[in-house]
XYZ file of C-alpha atoms in Angstrom:
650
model
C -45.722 50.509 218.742
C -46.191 52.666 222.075
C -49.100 54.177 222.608
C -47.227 57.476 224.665
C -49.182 60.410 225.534
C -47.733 62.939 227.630
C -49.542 65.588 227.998
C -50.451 68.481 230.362
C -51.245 67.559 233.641
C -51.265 63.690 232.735
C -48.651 60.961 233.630
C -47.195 59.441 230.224
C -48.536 56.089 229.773
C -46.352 53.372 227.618
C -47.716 49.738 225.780
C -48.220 47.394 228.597
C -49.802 49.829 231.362
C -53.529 50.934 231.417
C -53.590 54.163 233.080
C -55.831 55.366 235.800
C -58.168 57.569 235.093
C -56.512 59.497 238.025
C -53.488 59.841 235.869
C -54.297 59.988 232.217
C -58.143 59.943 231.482
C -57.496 59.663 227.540
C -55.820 56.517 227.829
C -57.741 54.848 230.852
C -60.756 54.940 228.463
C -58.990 54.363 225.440
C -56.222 51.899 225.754
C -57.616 48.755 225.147
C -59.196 50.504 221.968
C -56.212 51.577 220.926
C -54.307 48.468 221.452
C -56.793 46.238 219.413
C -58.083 49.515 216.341
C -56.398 49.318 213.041
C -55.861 52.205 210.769
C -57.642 51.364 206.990
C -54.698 50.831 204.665
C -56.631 53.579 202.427
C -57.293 55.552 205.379
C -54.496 57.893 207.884
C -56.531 57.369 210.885
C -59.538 55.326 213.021
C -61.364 56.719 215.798
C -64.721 58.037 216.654
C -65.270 60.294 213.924
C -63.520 57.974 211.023
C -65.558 55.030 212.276
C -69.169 56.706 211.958
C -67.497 58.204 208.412
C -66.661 54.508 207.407
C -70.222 53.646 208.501
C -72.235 56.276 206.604
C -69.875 55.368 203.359
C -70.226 51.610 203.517
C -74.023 52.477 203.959
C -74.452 54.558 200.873
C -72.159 52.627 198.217
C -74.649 49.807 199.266
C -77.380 51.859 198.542
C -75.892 53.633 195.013
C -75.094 49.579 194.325
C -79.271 49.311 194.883
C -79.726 51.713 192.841
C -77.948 50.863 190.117
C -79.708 47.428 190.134
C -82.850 49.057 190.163
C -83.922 48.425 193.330
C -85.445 51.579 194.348
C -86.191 54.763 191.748
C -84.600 57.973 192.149
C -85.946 59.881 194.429
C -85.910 63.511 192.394
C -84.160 64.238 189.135
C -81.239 65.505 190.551
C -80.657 62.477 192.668
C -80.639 60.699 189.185
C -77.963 62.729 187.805
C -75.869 61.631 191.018
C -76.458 58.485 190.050
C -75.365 58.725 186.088
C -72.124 60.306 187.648
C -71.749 57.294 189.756
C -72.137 55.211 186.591
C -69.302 57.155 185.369
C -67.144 56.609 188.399
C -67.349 53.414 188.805
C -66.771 52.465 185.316
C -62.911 51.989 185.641
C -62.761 49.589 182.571
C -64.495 52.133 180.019
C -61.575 54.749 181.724
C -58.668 52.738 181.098
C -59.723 52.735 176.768
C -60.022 56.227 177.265
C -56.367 56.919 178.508
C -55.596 60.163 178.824
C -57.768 61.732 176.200
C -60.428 63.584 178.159
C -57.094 65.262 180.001
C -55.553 66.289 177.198
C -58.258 68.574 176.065
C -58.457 70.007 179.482
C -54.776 71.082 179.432
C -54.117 72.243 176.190
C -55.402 76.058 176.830
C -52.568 75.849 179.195
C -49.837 74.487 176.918
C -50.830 76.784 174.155
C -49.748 80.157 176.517
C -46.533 81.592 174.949
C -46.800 84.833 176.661
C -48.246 86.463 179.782
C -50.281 88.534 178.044
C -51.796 85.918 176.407
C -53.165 84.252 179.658
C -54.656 87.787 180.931
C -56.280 88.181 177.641
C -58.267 85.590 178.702
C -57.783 85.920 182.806
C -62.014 85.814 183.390
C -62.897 83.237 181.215
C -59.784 81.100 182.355
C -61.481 81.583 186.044
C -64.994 80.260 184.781
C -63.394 77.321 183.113
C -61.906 75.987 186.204
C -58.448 76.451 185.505
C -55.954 77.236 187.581
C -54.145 80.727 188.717
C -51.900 81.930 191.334
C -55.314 83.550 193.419
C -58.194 82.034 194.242
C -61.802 84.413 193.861
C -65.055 83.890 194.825
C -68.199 85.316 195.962
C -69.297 85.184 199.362
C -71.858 86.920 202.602
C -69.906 90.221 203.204
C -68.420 90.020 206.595
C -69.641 93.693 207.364
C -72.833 93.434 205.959
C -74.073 89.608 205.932
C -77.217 90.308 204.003
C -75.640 91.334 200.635
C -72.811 89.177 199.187
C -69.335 90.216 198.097
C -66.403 89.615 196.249
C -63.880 87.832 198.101
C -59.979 88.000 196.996
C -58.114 84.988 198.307
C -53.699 83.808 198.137
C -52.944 80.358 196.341
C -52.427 77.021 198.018
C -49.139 75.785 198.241
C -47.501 72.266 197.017
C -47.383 71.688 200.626
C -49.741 71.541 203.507
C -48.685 74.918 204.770
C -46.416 77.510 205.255
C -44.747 76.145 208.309
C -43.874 72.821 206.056
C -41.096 74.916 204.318
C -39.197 75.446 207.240
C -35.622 74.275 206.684
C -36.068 72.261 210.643
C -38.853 70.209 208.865
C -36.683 66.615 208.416
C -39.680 65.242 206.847
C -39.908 68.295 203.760
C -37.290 67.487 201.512
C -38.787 63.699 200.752
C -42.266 65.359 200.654
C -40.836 67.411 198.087
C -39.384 64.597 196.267
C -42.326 62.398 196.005
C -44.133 65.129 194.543
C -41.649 65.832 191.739
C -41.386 61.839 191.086
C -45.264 61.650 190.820
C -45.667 65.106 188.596
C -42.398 64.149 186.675
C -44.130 60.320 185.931
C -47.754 62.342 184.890
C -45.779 64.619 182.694
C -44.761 61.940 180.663
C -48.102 59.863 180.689
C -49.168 62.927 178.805
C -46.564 63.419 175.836
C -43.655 64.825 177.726
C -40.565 63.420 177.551
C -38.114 62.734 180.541
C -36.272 65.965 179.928
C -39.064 68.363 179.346
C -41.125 66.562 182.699
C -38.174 67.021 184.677
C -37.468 70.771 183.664
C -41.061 71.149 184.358
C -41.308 70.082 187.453
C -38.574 71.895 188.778
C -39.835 75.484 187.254
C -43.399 74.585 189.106
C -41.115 74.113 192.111
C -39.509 77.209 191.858
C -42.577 78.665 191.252
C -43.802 77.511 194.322
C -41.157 78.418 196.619
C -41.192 81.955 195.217
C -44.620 82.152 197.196
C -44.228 80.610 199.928
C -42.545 84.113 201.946
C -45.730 86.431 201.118
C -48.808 83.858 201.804
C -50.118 83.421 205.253
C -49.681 80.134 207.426
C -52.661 78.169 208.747
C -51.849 79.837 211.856
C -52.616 83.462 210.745
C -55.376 82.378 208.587
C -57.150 81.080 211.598
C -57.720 85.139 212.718
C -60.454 85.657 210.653
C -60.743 89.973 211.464
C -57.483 89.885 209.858
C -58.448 88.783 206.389
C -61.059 91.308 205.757
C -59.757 93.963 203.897
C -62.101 95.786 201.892
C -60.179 97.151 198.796
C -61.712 99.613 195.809
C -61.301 98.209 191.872
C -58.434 101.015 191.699
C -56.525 99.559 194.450
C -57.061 96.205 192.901
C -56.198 97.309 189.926
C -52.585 98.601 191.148
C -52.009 95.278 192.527
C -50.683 93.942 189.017
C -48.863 95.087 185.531
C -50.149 92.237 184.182
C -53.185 90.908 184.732
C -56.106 93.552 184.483
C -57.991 91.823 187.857
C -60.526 94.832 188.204
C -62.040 94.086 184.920
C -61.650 90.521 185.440
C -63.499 91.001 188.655
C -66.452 93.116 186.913
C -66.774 90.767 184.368
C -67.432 87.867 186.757
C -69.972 89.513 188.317
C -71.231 91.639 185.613
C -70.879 95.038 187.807
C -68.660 97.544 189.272
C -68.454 96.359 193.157
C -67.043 98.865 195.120
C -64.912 96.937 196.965
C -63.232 93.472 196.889
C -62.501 91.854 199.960
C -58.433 90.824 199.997
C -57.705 88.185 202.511
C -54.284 88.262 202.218
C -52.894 91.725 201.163
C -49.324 91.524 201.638
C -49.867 88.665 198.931
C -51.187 90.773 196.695
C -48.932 93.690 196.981
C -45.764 91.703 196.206
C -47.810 89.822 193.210
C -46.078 91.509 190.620
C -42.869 90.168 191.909
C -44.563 86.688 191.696
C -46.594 87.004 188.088
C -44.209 88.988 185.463
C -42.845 88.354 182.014
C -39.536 87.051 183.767
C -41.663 84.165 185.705
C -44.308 83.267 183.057
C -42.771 80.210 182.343
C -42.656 78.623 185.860
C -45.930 79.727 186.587
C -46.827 78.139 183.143
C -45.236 74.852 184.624
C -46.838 75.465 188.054
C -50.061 75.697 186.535
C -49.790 73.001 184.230
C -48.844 70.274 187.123
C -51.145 71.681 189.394
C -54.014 70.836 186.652
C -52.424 67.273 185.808
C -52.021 66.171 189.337
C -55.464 67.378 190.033
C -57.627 65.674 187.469
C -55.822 62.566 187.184
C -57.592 60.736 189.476
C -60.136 60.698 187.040
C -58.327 59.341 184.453
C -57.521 55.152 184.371
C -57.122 52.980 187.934
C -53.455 52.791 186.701
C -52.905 56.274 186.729
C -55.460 57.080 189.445
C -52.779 55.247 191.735
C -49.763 57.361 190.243
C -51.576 60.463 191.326
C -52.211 59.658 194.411
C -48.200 59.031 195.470
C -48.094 62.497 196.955
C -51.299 62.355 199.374
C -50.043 59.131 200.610
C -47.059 60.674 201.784
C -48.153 63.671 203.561
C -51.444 61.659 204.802
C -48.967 58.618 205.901
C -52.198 56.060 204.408
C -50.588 52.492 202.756
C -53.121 52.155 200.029
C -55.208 54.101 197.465
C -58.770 54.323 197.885
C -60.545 51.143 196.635
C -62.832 51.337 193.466
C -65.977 51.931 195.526
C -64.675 54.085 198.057
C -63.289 56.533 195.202
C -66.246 56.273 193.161
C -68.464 57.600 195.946
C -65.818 60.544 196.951
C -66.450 61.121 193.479
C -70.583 61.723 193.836
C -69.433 63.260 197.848
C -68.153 65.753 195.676
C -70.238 66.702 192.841
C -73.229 66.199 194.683
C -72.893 66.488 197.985
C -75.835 68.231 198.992
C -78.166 65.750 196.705
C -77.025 62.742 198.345
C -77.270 64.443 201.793
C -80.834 64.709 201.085
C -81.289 61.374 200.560
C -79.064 60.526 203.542
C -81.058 62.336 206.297
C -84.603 61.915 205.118
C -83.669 57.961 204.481
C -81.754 57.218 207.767
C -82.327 60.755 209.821
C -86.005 59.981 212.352
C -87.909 62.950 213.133
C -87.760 61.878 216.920
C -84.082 62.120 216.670
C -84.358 66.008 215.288
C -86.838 66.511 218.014
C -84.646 65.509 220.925
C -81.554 66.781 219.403
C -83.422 70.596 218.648
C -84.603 70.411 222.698
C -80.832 69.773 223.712
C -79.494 72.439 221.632
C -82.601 74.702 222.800
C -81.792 73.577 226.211
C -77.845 74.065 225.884
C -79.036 77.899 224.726
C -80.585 78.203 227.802
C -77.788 77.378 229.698
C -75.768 79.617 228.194
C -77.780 82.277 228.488
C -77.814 81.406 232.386
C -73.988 81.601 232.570
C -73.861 85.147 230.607
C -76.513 86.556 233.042
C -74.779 85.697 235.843
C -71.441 86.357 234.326
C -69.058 87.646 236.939
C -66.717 89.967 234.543
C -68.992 91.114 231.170
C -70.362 94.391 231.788
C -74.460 95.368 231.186
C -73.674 96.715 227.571
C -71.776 93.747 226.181
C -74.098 90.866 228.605
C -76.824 92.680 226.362
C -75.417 92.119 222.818
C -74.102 89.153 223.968
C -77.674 87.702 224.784
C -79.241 88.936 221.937
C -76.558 87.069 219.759
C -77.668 84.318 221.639
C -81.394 84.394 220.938
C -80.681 85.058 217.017
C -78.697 81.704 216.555
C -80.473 79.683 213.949
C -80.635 76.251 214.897
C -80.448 73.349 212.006
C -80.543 70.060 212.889
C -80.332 66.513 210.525
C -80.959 67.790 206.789
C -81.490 70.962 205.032
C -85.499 71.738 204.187
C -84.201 72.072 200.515
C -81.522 71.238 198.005
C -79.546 73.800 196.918
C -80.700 75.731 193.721
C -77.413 74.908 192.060
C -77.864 71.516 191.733
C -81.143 71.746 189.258
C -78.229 72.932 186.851
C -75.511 70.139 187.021
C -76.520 67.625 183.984
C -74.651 64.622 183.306
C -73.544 63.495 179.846
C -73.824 59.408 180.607
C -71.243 57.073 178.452
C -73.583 56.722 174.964
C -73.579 60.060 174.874
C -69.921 60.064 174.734
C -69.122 61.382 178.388
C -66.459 60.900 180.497
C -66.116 61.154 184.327
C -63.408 63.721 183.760
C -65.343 66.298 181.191
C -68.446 65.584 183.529
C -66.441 66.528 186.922
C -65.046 69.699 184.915
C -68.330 70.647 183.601
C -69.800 70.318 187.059
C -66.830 72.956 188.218
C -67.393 75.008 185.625
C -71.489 75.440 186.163
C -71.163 76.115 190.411
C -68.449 78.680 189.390
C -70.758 80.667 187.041
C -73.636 79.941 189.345
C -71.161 81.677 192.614
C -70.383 84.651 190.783
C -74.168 84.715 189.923
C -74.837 85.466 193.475
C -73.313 88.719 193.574
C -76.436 90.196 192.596
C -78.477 88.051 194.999
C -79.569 88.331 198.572
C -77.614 86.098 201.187
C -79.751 82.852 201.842
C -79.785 82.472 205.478
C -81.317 79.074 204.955
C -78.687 77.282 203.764
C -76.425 74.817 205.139
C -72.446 74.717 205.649
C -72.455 71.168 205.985
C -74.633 67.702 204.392
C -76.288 65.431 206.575
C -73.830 62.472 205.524
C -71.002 64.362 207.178
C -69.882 63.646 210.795
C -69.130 66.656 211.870
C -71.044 70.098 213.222
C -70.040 73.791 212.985
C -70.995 77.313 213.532
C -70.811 79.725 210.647
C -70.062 83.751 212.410
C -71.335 85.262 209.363
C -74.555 83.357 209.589
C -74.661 83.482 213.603
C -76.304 79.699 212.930
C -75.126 76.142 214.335
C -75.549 73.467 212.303
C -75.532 69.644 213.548
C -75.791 66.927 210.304
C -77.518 63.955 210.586
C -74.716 61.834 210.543
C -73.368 63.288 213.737
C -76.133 62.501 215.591
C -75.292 59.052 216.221
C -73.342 57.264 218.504
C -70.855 57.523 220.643
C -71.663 61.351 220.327
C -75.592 60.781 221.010
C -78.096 58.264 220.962
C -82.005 58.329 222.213
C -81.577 55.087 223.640
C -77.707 56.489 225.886
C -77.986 57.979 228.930
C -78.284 61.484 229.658
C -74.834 61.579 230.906
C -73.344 60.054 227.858
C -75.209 62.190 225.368
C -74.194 65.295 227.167
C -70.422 64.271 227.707
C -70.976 63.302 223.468
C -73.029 65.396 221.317
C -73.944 67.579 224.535
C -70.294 69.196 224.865
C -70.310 69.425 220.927
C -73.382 71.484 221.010
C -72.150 73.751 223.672
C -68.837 74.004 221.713
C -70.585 74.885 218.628
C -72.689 77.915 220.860
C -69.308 78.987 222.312
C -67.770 79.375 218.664
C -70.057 82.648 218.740
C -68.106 83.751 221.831
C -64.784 82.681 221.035
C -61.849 84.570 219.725
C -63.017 84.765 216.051
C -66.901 84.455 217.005
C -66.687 87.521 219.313
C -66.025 89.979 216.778
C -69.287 88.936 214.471
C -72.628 90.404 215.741
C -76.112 88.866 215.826
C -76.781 89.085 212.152
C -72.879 87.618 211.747
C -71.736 91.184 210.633
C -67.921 91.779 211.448
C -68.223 94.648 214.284
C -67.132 95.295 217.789
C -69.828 95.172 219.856
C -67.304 94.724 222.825
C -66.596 97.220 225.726
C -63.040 98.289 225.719
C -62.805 96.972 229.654
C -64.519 93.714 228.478
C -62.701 93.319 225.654
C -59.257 92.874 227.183
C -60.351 90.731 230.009
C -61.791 88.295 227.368
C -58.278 89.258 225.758
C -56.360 87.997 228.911
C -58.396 84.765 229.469
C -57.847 83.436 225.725
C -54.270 84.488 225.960
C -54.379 81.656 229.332
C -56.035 79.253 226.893
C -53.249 79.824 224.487
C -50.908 79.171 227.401
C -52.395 75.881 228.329
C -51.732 74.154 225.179
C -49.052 75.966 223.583
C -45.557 73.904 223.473
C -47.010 70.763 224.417
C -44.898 68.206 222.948
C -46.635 65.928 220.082
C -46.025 64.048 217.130
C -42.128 65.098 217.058
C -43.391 68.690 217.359
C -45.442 70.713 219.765
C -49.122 72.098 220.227
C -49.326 75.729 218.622
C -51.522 77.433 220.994
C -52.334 80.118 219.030
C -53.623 78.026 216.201
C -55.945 75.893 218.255
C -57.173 78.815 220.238
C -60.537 79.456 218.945
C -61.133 75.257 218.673
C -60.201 75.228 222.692
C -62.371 78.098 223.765
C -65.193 76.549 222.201
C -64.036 72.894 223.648
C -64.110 74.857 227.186
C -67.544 76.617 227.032
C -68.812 73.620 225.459
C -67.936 71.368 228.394
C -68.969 74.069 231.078
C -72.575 74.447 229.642
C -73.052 70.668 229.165
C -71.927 69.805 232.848
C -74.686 72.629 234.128
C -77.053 71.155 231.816
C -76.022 67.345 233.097
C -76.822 68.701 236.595
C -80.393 68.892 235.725
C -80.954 65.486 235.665
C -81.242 63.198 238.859
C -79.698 60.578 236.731
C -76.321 62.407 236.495
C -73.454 60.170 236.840
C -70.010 62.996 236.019
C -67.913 59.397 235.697
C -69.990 58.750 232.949
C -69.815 61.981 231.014
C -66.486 62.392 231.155
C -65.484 58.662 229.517
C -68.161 59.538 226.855
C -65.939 62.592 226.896
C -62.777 60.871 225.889
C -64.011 57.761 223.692
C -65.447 60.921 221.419
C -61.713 62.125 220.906
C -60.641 58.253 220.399
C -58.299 58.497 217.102
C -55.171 56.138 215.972
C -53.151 57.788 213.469
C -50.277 57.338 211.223
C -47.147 59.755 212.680
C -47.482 61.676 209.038
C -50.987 62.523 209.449
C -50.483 63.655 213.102
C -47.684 65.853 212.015
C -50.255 67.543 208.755
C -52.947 68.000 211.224
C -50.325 69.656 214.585
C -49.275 72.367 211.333
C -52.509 72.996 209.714
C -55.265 71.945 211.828
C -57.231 74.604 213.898
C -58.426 71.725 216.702
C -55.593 70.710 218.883
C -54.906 66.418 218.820
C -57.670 64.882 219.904
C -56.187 62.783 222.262
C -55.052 66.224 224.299
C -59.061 67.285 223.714
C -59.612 64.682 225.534
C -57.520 64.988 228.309
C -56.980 68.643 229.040
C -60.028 70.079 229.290
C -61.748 67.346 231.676
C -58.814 69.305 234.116
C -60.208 72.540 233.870
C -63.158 71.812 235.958
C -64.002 70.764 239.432
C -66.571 68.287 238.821
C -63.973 65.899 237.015
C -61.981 66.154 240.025
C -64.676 65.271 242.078
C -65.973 62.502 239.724
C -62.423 60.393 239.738
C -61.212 61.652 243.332
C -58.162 62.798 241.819
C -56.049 65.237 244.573
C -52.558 66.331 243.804
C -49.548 64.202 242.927
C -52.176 61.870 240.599
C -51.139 62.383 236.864
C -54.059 64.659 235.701
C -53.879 66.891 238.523
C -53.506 70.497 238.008
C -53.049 72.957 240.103
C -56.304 75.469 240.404
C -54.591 78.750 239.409
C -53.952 77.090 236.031
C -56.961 75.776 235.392
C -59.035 78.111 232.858
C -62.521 79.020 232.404
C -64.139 81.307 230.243
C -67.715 80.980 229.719
């Protein structure tokens, strides 16, 4: 295998060579990792973040295993429902008697629909049981108004990753397409079909499919988040379809008359009666009834767990299905996410850990208030807003104060009661739905979190104006209180910064400091901030990878924030007399370490809004003088670029 990256500004490096960091600073600090890190055969990749994943897992399946011999109590009652779940999940032998039983009673509303009309007889209630339709609805913080919630309209998912996938260049789509209909056609069957009536199936959900793939919006376009707020009235709703009545479906979910409905994908909705009619009921009968089959069989027996899971494995590129224990605990992930994060961060999360962690991100705020006072092109009025944005970020750090209400409500029926992990997991759907349209008629919680402690990752939610940085994130290589200051700000450092830029980046800017969808932009400002994203759009964009290229568009918002995340946490580095820039930016690149199998680079270049992580961690090191400085690297080395193409923007 080669490890080849050619990227921007950096020499291509080939099996056999160890760059320079002079000439490709992703490989000189990753090469020998890459030669000697194998992917999981149930995993697509390895890396930084996959490796602290695998660590939190292997940590928590010991601990459910603990449980489960009685080795420690629950902690509250809900944690205890987790844990009859987990019972459930891991009980593969009482699955396989089962068969396919507790599917069959899932999908039999479904097979039972001779006519259109008598699916939107029944369109509200079919949303509240978890079943599937060709939109997706939910209730959600109104963009405009962040303090009240709203009803949000959203387009279906495709069979396929996205949009793009469909175009007839793609070599890889037509044997993506085929697995799927082998795996579908084999479920059919488990489940009383015959070969005939599986096959015919199959291909109407396929048809089905295709017919939407022209009118719903690629990852691309859905990464512009202005553009999918379009506030619509019941009428308009109502004109949107023949056949379904989705204003009164709407009113009955929430139990009111809202006066508008925000549509995230009009032109979707405006050609729906196209899609949904009396002519097409029976493919999206099929398209429904596949999508339900391939969903929930996982749940089922290990036999057909592993029949279901043909499809991922082939757009994912992984060799193996998940092993017993690492499904069972996706399972609880799932359900209960938020229950077990609890017990993750105030069982492995220290409280001097939250203490240094809150001081770097209060410290990274300063910062970046710094850089927007002295701003060289932001005008009084929008410096102004901007700074007060800045002082209203909520800061959340390790594990949410509480669980979320929701949770009280999920009860599991164990085995001698006669449950199943498949009723249970539907059941569980079925109460968070009701409890989501519940929350039409309550105030937005500020408090709570986007993400549990047990997942590596961080984010910043606009409509919240908040950052929040899980517990399991807060480890190494990203930070550790026992690194070096230069390490922790070229790790978790740069991620906080890039979290604080998300407020200022091409999606972030147009959310105010209560996270209310407004302009609060000068016109002047506004298009210079305009012309310096369209130059971070130009640096990545067409970069060759993975058989394709970088869209620069789509990573846009993921690279601003990359950018102002690394310019705040080398100011911040600067503070310290134990700086050492050679040090931050290696800490810099092992972060974006990932090995990947070619299928699961190819997903992540169409749908992903981060741009590969091996370019992270190579191009923006280039945009700034002190990494220049730090490897002595002058022009004719590999990562040199020239200074007019370098770009800054906070």
């Amino acid at each position: 295998m080669k490890y080849t990256a050619a990227v921007l500004g950096g020499a291509p490096v080939s099996d056999g060579e160890k760059a320079s960091a002079k000439d490709n600073l992703y490989m000189h600090v990753n090469y020998d990792w890459l030669k000697k890190a194998k992917i999981p055969a149930d995993k697509p990749a390895a890396g930084s973040f996959q490796d602290m994943d695998e660590a939190v897992e292997k940590q928590l399946i010991a601990d459910f295993e603990d449980y489960h011999a009685d080795k420690f109590s629950a902690p509250n009652s809900m944690f205890a429902e987790a844990m009859k779940m987990h019972a459930l999940a891991i009980d593969f032998k009482s699955r396989k008697q089962q068969g396919v039983a507790p599917l069959m009673a899932v999908i039999k509303p479904i097979q039972k629909l001779n006519l259109l009309e008598d699916l939107s007889k029944q369109l509200h209630q079919w949303v509240l049981n978890a079943l599937p339709l060709p939109f997706k609805i939910d209730v959600e913080p109104d963009w405009k108004d962040t303090s009240k919630n709203a009803v949000f309209l959203y387009g279906p998912d495709l069979i396929l990753p996205d949009k793009t996938y469909y175009d007839k260049s793609r070599k890889d789509t037509p044997q993506l397409l085929a697995t799927w209909s082998k795996m579908s056609q084999e479920l059919l069957q488990l489940v009383g079909y015959d070969k005939t009536e599986a096959k015919q199936i199959t291909k109407e959900a396929l048809a089905f499919d295709q017919s939407l793939v022209q009118y719903v919006m690629t990852s691309e376009e859905l990464a512009d988040y202005p553009k999918q707020y379009n506030p619509k009235s019941l009428k308009e709703i109502h004109a949107y379809s023949q056949s379904f009545e989705l204003d009164q479906m709407i009113q009955k979910l929430v139990d009111d008359h809202p006066e508008k409905v925000v549509v995230t994908q009009p032109q979707y909705f405006e050609a729906f009666d196209k899609l949904v009619n009396d002519s097409t009921f029976n493919q999206l009968k099929s398209w429904m009834l596949t999508k339900t089959i391939n969903q929930l069989a996982p749940y089922l027996s290990d036999e057909i767990r592993h029949t279901a899971d043909q499809f991922h494995k082939a757009v994912a590129g992984t060799a193996e299905t998940l092993s017993q224990p690492k499904f069972a605990y996706q399972v609880i992930d799932d359900t209960f996410k938020y229950v077990i994060g609890d017990y993750y961060g105030r069982k492995y999360f220290g409280e001097d850990a939250k203490k240094d962690a809150t001081r770097m991100i209060k410290e990274m705020i300063g910062i970046y208030k710094r850089r927007l006072q002295h701003n060289d092109w932001l005008g009084d009025q929008t410096r102004a807003k901007a700074i007060l944005k800045l002082d209203k970020i909520a800061i959340k750090v390790g594990y949410p104060d509480k669980i979320k209400p929701v949770y009280a409500k999920l009860k599991v029926t164990p085995a001698k009661d006669g449950g199943t992990l498949l009723g249970n997991y539907v059941n569980i759907q079925k109460v968070c739905l009701q409890d989501n349209f519940e929350q039409y008629h309550q105030p937005v919680d500020r408090s709570e979190w986007d993400m549990p402690s047990q997942l590596v990752n961080a984010c910043y939610d606009p409509s919240r104006n908040d950052i929040t940085f899980p517990a399991a994130i807060l480890e190494k290589p990203f930070y550790d209180l026992h690194q070096t200051h230069s390490q922790n700000f070229g790790g978790i450092g740069c991620v906080m910064g890039h979290e604080i830029s998300h407020a200022f980046d091409n999606n972030g800017a147009h959310f105010d400091e209560y996270g209310n969808l407004t302009n609060w932009w000068t016109k002047e400002d506004s298009a210079h901030f305009a012309k310096l994203t369209q130059e971070m759009i130009d640096e990545f964009d067409g970069i060759p990878f993975a058989g394709g290229k970088v869209n620069g568009k789509l990573v846009v918002s993921e690279n601003i924030a990359d950018n102002g995340g690394m310019s705040c946490a080398l100011e911040a580095l600067k503070q310290y007399d134990d700086a050492d820039m050679k040090a931050f930016f290696t800490n810099w690149a092992t972060v974006w370490r990932m090995k990947a199998s070619p299928a699961y680079k190819k997903m992540l270049l169409a749908i992903d809004v981060h741009a590969p992580q091996e370019l992270r961690g190579n191009v923006q090191p280039q945009n700034f003088d002190e990494f220049y400085q730090a490897f002595d690297v002058h022009e004719g080395d590999g990562m040199w670029l020239e200074p007019d193409r370098r770009v800054k923007i906070w």
